[in-house]
Amino acid sequence: MIIWLNGAFGSGKSTLAAGLRRALPGAAVADPEAVGDLLRSTLAGHALKPRDYQDLPPDHTGSPVIVPMTVLNPSYAEEIFAPLRRGGGFHHLVVHTDPAALTERIEASDEYPGDPERSEAVRAYRRRAADYQQSAAWLHARGHVIDTTTLTAGQTLQAALAHLHTAA
């Protein structure tokens, strides 16, 4: 089973991924952002360095693999998701948050306590919420939406688990 968590930067994908990992026996979180960090550092200064590492030209563990990653380009999503759907056991959860609540969460975040500059850099990146809003229609049509606007992390986890249980 693969559970792909999609949604705006700062909507709660990583928090939900951590909750699902604890709730689903043997689950692993495969965060492509770690690969992205490696690619960013490897390609720093390279003439062909892309704006986003997703612009560059698909693991079976026997347990759930949770992938918390924002994919806003529908062509990229189809390229990634189509083979995963064919393999069966693929779930695309869209972790949605109302734009105003999302802005509040982003502005209140402090990813690196004691390092305001680094925390602000994360907030600046997450402010790309407009990119998510432009993609919301196709995301919501192609995935199971969990609106986290008024949900706690625990409630979000329960909503995801209920969907996964129903889908199985």
PDB file of C-alpha atoms in Angstrom:
ATOM      1  CA  MET A   1       0.000   0.000   0.000  1.00  0.00           C
ATOM      2  CA  ILE A   2       1.251   3.489  -0.829  1.00  0.00           C
ATOM      3  CA  ILE A   3      -0.387   6.498   0.820  1.00  0.00           C
ATOM      4  CA  TRP A   4       0.507   9.724  -0.944  1.00  0.00           C
ATOM      5  CA  LEU A   5      -0.199  12.868   1.078  1.00  0.00           C
ATOM      6  CA  ASN A   6      -0.609  15.902  -1.143  1.00  0.00           C
ATOM      7  CA  GLY A   7      -1.568  19.452  -0.271  1.00  0.00           C
ATOM      8  CA  ALA A   8      -0.220  22.920   0.244  1.00  0.00           C
ATOM      9  CA  PHE A   9       3.076  23.554   1.963  1.00  0.00           C
ATOM     10  CA  GLY A  10       2.219  23.814   5.665  1.00  0.00           C
ATOM     11  CA  SER A  11      -1.172  22.068   5.443  1.00  0.00           C
ATOM     12  CA  GLY A  12      -0.187  19.230   7.797  1.00  0.00           C
ATOM     13  CA  LYS A  13       1.189  16.505   5.506  1.00  0.00           C
ATOM     14  CA  SER A  14       4.275  15.791   7.628  1.00  0.00           C
ATOM     15  CA  THR A  15       2.238  15.748  10.844  1.00  0.00           C
ATOM     16  CA  LEU A  16      -0.292  13.364   9.291  1.00  0.00           C
ATOM     17  CA  ALA A  17       2.551  11.207   7.922  1.00  0.00           C
ATOM     18  CA  ALA A  18       4.061  10.893  11.400  1.00  0.00           C
ATOM     19  CA  GLY A  19       0.662   9.988  12.865  1.00  0.00           C
ATOM     20  CA  LEU A  20      -0.009   7.388  10.188  1.00  0.00           C
ATOM     21  CA  ARG A  21       3.460   5.891  10.725  1.00  0.00           C
ATOM     22  CA  ARG A  22       2.673   5.431  14.429  1.00  0.00           C
ATOM     23  CA  ALA A  23      -0.838   4.096  13.729  1.00  0.00           C
ATOM     24  CA  LEU A  24      -0.061   1.655  10.912  1.00  0.00           C
ATOM     25  CA  PRO A  25       2.130  -1.297  11.994  1.00  0.00           C
ATOM     26  CA  GLY A  26       5.379  -1.486  10.052  1.00  0.00           C
ATOM     27  CA  ALA A  27       4.697   1.726   8.119  1.00  0.00           C
ATOM     28  CA  ALA A  28       7.585   3.815   6.844  1.00  0.00           C
ATOM     29  CA  VAL A  29       7.677   7.442   5.777  1.00  0.00           C
ATOM     30  CA  ALA A  30       9.536   7.979   2.522  1.00  0.00           C
ATOM     31  CA  ASP A  31       9.905  11.734   2.275  1.00  0.00           C
ATOM     32  CA  PRO A  32      11.162  12.735  -1.179  1.00  0.00           C
ATOM     33  CA  GLU A  33      12.156  16.119   0.237  1.00  0.00           C
ATOM     34  CA  ALA A  34      15.262  14.415   1.661  1.00  0.00           C
ATOM     35  CA  VAL A  35      16.159  13.369  -1.885  1.00  0.00           C
ATOM     36  CA  GLY A  36      15.339  16.894  -3.023  1.00  0.00           C
ATOM     37  CA  ASP A  37      17.724  18.331  -0.423  1.00  0.00           C
ATOM     38  CA  LEU A  38      20.458  16.011  -1.728  1.00  0.00           C
ATOM     39  CA  LEU A  39      19.748  16.987  -5.332  1.00  0.00           C
ATOM     40  CA  ARG A  40      19.687  20.697  -4.451  1.00  0.00           C
ATOM     41  CA  SER A  41      23.104  20.508  -2.803  1.00  0.00           C
ATOM     42  CA  THR A  42      24.531  18.272  -5.524  1.00  0.00           C
ATOM     43  CA  LEU A  43      23.346  20.580  -8.299  1.00  0.00           C
ATOM     44  CA  ALA A  44      24.181  23.867  -6.585  1.00  0.00           C
ATOM     45  CA  GLY A  45      25.959  26.050  -9.110  1.00  0.00           C
ATOM     46  CA  HIS A  46      25.329  23.624 -11.998  1.00  0.00           C
ATOM     47  CA  ALA A  47      24.366  25.307 -15.250  1.00  0.00           C
ATOM     48  CA  LEU A  48      21.349  23.002 -15.694  1.00  0.00           C
ATOM     49  CA  LYS A  49      20.076  23.280 -12.105  1.00  0.00           C
ATOM     50  CA  PRO A  50      16.249  23.230 -12.272  1.00  0.00           C
ATOM     51  CA  ARG A  51      13.999  25.593 -10.312  1.00  0.00           C
ATOM     52  CA  ASP A  52      12.451  22.561  -8.650  1.00  0.00           C
ATOM     53  CA  TYR A  53      14.111  19.140  -8.371  1.00  0.00           C
ATOM     54  CA  GLN A  54      10.807  17.598  -9.479  1.00  0.00           C
ATOM     55  CA  ASP A  55      11.684  18.951 -12.920  1.00  0.00           C
ATOM     56  CA  LEU A  56      14.535  16.401 -13.190  1.00  0.00           C
ATOM     57  CA  PRO A  57      14.273  13.468 -15.841  1.00  0.00           C
ATOM     58  CA  PRO A  58       9.097   5.172  -9.104  1.00  0.00           C
ATOM     59  CA  ASP A  59       9.654   0.203  -3.470  1.00  0.00           C
ATOM     60  CA  HIS A  60       7.941  -2.486  -1.973  1.00  0.00           C
ATOM     61  CA  THR A  61       8.531  -3.040   1.748  1.00  0.00           C
ATOM     62  CA  GLY A  62       5.585  -5.307   2.514  1.00  0.00           C
ATOM     63  CA  SER A  63       4.291  -2.511   4.757  1.00  0.00           C
ATOM     64  CA  PRO A  64       2.743   0.878   4.041  1.00  0.00           C
ATOM     65  CA  VAL A  65       5.032   3.510   2.583  1.00  0.00           C
ATOM     66  CA  ILE A  66       3.885   7.055   3.321  1.00  0.00           C
ATOM     67  CA  VAL A  67       5.033   9.798   0.962  1.00  0.00           C
ATOM     68  CA  PRO A  68       4.358  13.350   2.249  1.00  0.00           C
ATOM     69  CA  MET A  69       5.093  15.491  -0.774  1.00  0.00           C
ATOM     70  CA  THR A  70       3.368  18.312  -2.571  1.00  0.00           C
ATOM     71  CA  VAL A  71       2.927  17.659  -6.298  1.00  0.00           C
ATOM     72  CA  LEU A  72       1.086  20.551  -7.909  1.00  0.00           C
ATOM     73  CA  ASN A  73       1.845  19.926 -11.568  1.00  0.00           C
ATOM     74  CA  PRO A  74      -0.844  17.554 -12.924  1.00  0.00           C
ATOM     75  CA  SER A  75       1.535  16.148 -15.545  1.00  0.00           C
ATOM     76  CA  TYR A  76       4.085  15.232 -12.874  1.00  0.00           C
ATOM     77  CA  ALA A  77       1.335  13.760 -10.690  1.00  0.00           C
ATOM     78  CA  GLU A  78       0.033  11.584 -13.536  1.00  0.00           C
ATOM     79  CA  GLU A  79       3.558  10.429 -14.396  1.00  0.00           C
ATOM     80  CA  ILE A  80       4.141   9.414 -10.778  1.00  0.00           C
ATOM     81  CA  PHE A  81       0.682   8.178  -9.813  1.00  0.00           C
ATOM     82  CA  ALA A  82      -0.317   6.198 -12.950  1.00  0.00           C
ATOM     83  CA  PRO A  83       2.172   3.351 -12.393  1.00  0.00           C
ATOM     84  CA  LEU A  84       1.402   3.355  -8.659  1.00  0.00           C
ATOM     85  CA  ARG A  85      -2.335   3.012  -9.370  1.00  0.00           C
ATOM     86  CA  ARG A  86      -1.680   0.062 -11.686  1.00  0.00           C
ATOM     87  CA  GLY A  87       0.172  -1.725  -8.886  1.00  0.00           C
ATOM     88  CA  GLY A  88      -2.861  -1.466  -6.612  1.00  0.00           C
ATOM     89  CA  GLY A  89      -2.957  -0.290  -3.034  1.00  0.00           C
ATOM     90  CA  PHE A  90      -2.328   3.349  -3.956  1.00  0.00           C
ATOM     91  CA  HIS A  91      -4.147   6.051  -1.975  1.00  0.00           C
ATOM     92  CA  HIS A  92      -3.883   9.747  -2.825  1.00  0.00           C
ATOM     93  CA  LEU A  93      -4.928  11.827   0.183  1.00  0.00           C
ATOM     94  CA  VAL A  94      -5.146  15.586  -0.296  1.00  0.00           C
ATOM     95  CA  VAL A  95      -4.548  17.382   3.008  1.00  0.00           C
ATOM     96  CA  HIS A  96      -6.478  20.625   2.496  1.00  0.00           C
ATOM     97  CA  THR A  97      -6.545  23.743   4.647  1.00  0.00           C
ATOM     98  CA  ASP A  98      -8.586  26.902   4.063  1.00  0.00           C
ATOM     99  CA  PRO A  99      -6.266  29.655   2.727  1.00  0.00           C
ATOM    100  CA  ALA A 100      -6.752  31.958   5.740  1.00  0.00           C
ATOM    101  CA  ALA A 101      -6.079  29.154   8.245  1.00  0.00           C
ATOM    102  CA  LEU A 102      -3.108  28.015   6.179  1.00  0.00           C
ATOM    103  CA  THR A 103      -1.610  31.514   6.269  1.00  0.00           C
ATOM    104  CA  GLU A 104      -2.067  31.602  10.053  1.00  0.00           C
ATOM    105  CA  ARG A 105      -0.306  28.231  10.437  1.00  0.00           C
ATOM    106  CA  ILE A 106       2.569  29.262   8.221  1.00  0.00           C
ATOM    107  CA  GLU A 107       3.110  32.568  10.016  1.00  0.00           C
ATOM    108  CA  ALA A 108       2.968  30.866  13.445  1.00  0.00           C
ATOM    109  CA  SER A 109       5.441  28.126  12.529  1.00  0.00           C
ATOM    110  CA  ASP A 110       8.910  28.095  14.057  1.00  0.00           C
ATOM    111  CA  GLU A 111      10.678  25.192  12.371  1.00  0.00           C
ATOM    112  CA  TYR A 112      14.084  26.069  13.816  1.00  0.00           C
ATOM    113  CA  PRO A 113      13.665  27.522  17.317  1.00  0.00           C
ATOM    114  CA  GLY A 114      16.528  29.867  18.063  1.00  0.00           C
ATOM    115  CA  ASP A 115      17.260  30.364  14.364  1.00  0.00           C
ATOM    116  CA  PRO A 116      14.773  32.986  13.164  1.00  0.00           C
ATOM    117  CA  GLU A 117      16.494  33.406   9.803  1.00  0.00           C
ATOM    118  CA  ARG A 118      16.238  29.717   8.943  1.00  0.00           C
ATOM    119  CA  SER A 119      12.628  29.554  10.214  1.00  0.00           C
ATOM    120  CA  GLU A 120      11.706  32.544   8.053  1.00  0.00           C
ATOM    121  CA  ALA A 121      13.249  30.857   5.011  1.00  0.00           C
ATOM    122  CA  VAL A 122      10.920  27.881   5.597  1.00  0.00           C
ATOM    123  CA  ARG A 123       7.918  30.190   6.015  1.00  0.00           C
ATOM    124  CA  ALA A 124       8.834  32.042   2.821  1.00  0.00           C
ATOM    125  CA  TYR A 125       8.876  28.769   0.908  1.00  0.00           C
ATOM    126  CA  ARG A 126       5.561  27.673   2.411  1.00  0.00           C
ATOM    127  CA  ARG A 127       3.928  30.934   1.361  1.00  0.00           C
ATOM    128  CA  ARG A 128       3.700  29.433  -2.117  1.00  0.00           C
ATOM    129  CA  ALA A 129       0.160  28.500  -1.069  1.00  0.00           C
ATOM    130  CA  ALA A 130      -1.161  30.330  -4.132  1.00  0.00           C
ATOM    131  CA  ASP A 131       0.437  27.576  -6.209  1.00  0.00           C
ATOM    132  CA  TYR A 132      -1.687  25.052  -4.292  1.00  0.00           C
ATOM    133  CA  GLN A 133      -4.860  27.122  -4.688  1.00  0.00           C
ATOM    134  CA  GLN A 134      -4.370  27.138  -8.473  1.00  0.00           C
ATOM    135  CA  SER A 135      -4.064  23.337  -8.440  1.00  0.00           C
ATOM    136  CA  ALA A 136      -6.792  22.611  -5.875  1.00  0.00           C
ATOM    137  CA  ALA A 137      -9.513  21.738  -8.408  1.00  0.00           C
ATOM    138  CA  TRP A 138      -7.607  18.881 -10.062  1.00  0.00           C
ATOM    139  CA  LEU A 139      -6.114  17.742  -6.748  1.00  0.00           C
ATOM    140  CA  HIS A 140      -9.551  17.519  -5.139  1.00  0.00           C
ATOM    141  CA  ALA A 141     -10.941  15.695  -8.171  1.00  0.00           C
ATOM    142  CA  ARG A 142      -8.085  13.145  -8.220  1.00  0.00           C
ATOM    143  CA  GLY A 143      -7.625  12.452  -4.495  1.00  0.00           C
ATOM    144  CA  HIS A 144      -9.489  11.945  -1.238  1.00  0.00           C
ATOM    145  CA  VAL A 145      -9.688  15.361   0.432  1.00  0.00           C
ATOM    146  CA  ILE A 146      -9.242  15.718   4.180  1.00  0.00           C
ATOM    147  CA  ASP A 147     -10.013  19.305   5.185  1.00  0.00           C
ATOM    148  CA  THR A 148      -7.764  20.037   8.166  1.00  0.00           C
ATOM    149  CA  THR A 149      -8.937  23.632   8.611  1.00  0.00           C
ATOM    150  CA  THR A 150     -10.693  22.907  11.900  1.00  0.00           C
ATOM    151  CA  LEU A 151      -9.273  19.482  12.729  1.00  0.00           C
ATOM    152  CA  THR A 152      -6.633  18.681  15.314  1.00  0.00           C
ATOM    153  CA  ALA A 153      -3.712  16.484  14.291  1.00  0.00           C
ATOM    154  CA  GLY A 154      -5.462  13.557  16.013  1.00  0.00           C
ATOM    155  CA  GLN A 155      -8.733  14.182  14.178  1.00  0.00           C
ATOM    156  CA  THR A 156      -6.866  14.428  10.877  1.00  0.00           C
ATOM    157  CA  LEU A 157      -5.186  11.106  11.594  1.00  0.00           C
ATOM    158  CA  GLN A 158      -8.551   9.493  12.414  1.00  0.00           C
ATOM    159  CA  ALA A 159     -10.071  10.834   9.170  1.00  0.00           C
ATOM    160  CA  ALA A 160      -7.174   9.391   7.167  1.00  0.00           C
ATOM    161  CA  LEU A 161      -7.347   6.033   8.949  1.00  0.00           C
ATOM    162  CA  ALA A 162     -11.128   5.862   8.422  1.00  0.00           C
ATOM    163  CA  HIS A 163     -10.676   6.468   4.700  1.00  0.00           C
ATOM    164  CA  LEU A 164      -7.895   3.896   4.415  1.00  0.00           C
ATOM    165  CA  HIS A 165      -9.998   1.343   6.301  1.00  0.00           C
ATOM    166  CA  THR A 166     -13.040   2.020   4.070  1.00  0.00           C
ATOM    167  CA  ALA A 167     -10.936   1.903   0.893  1.00  0.00           C
ATOM    168  CA  ALA A 168      -9.403  -1.450   1.886  1.00  0.00           C
TER     169      ALA A 168
END
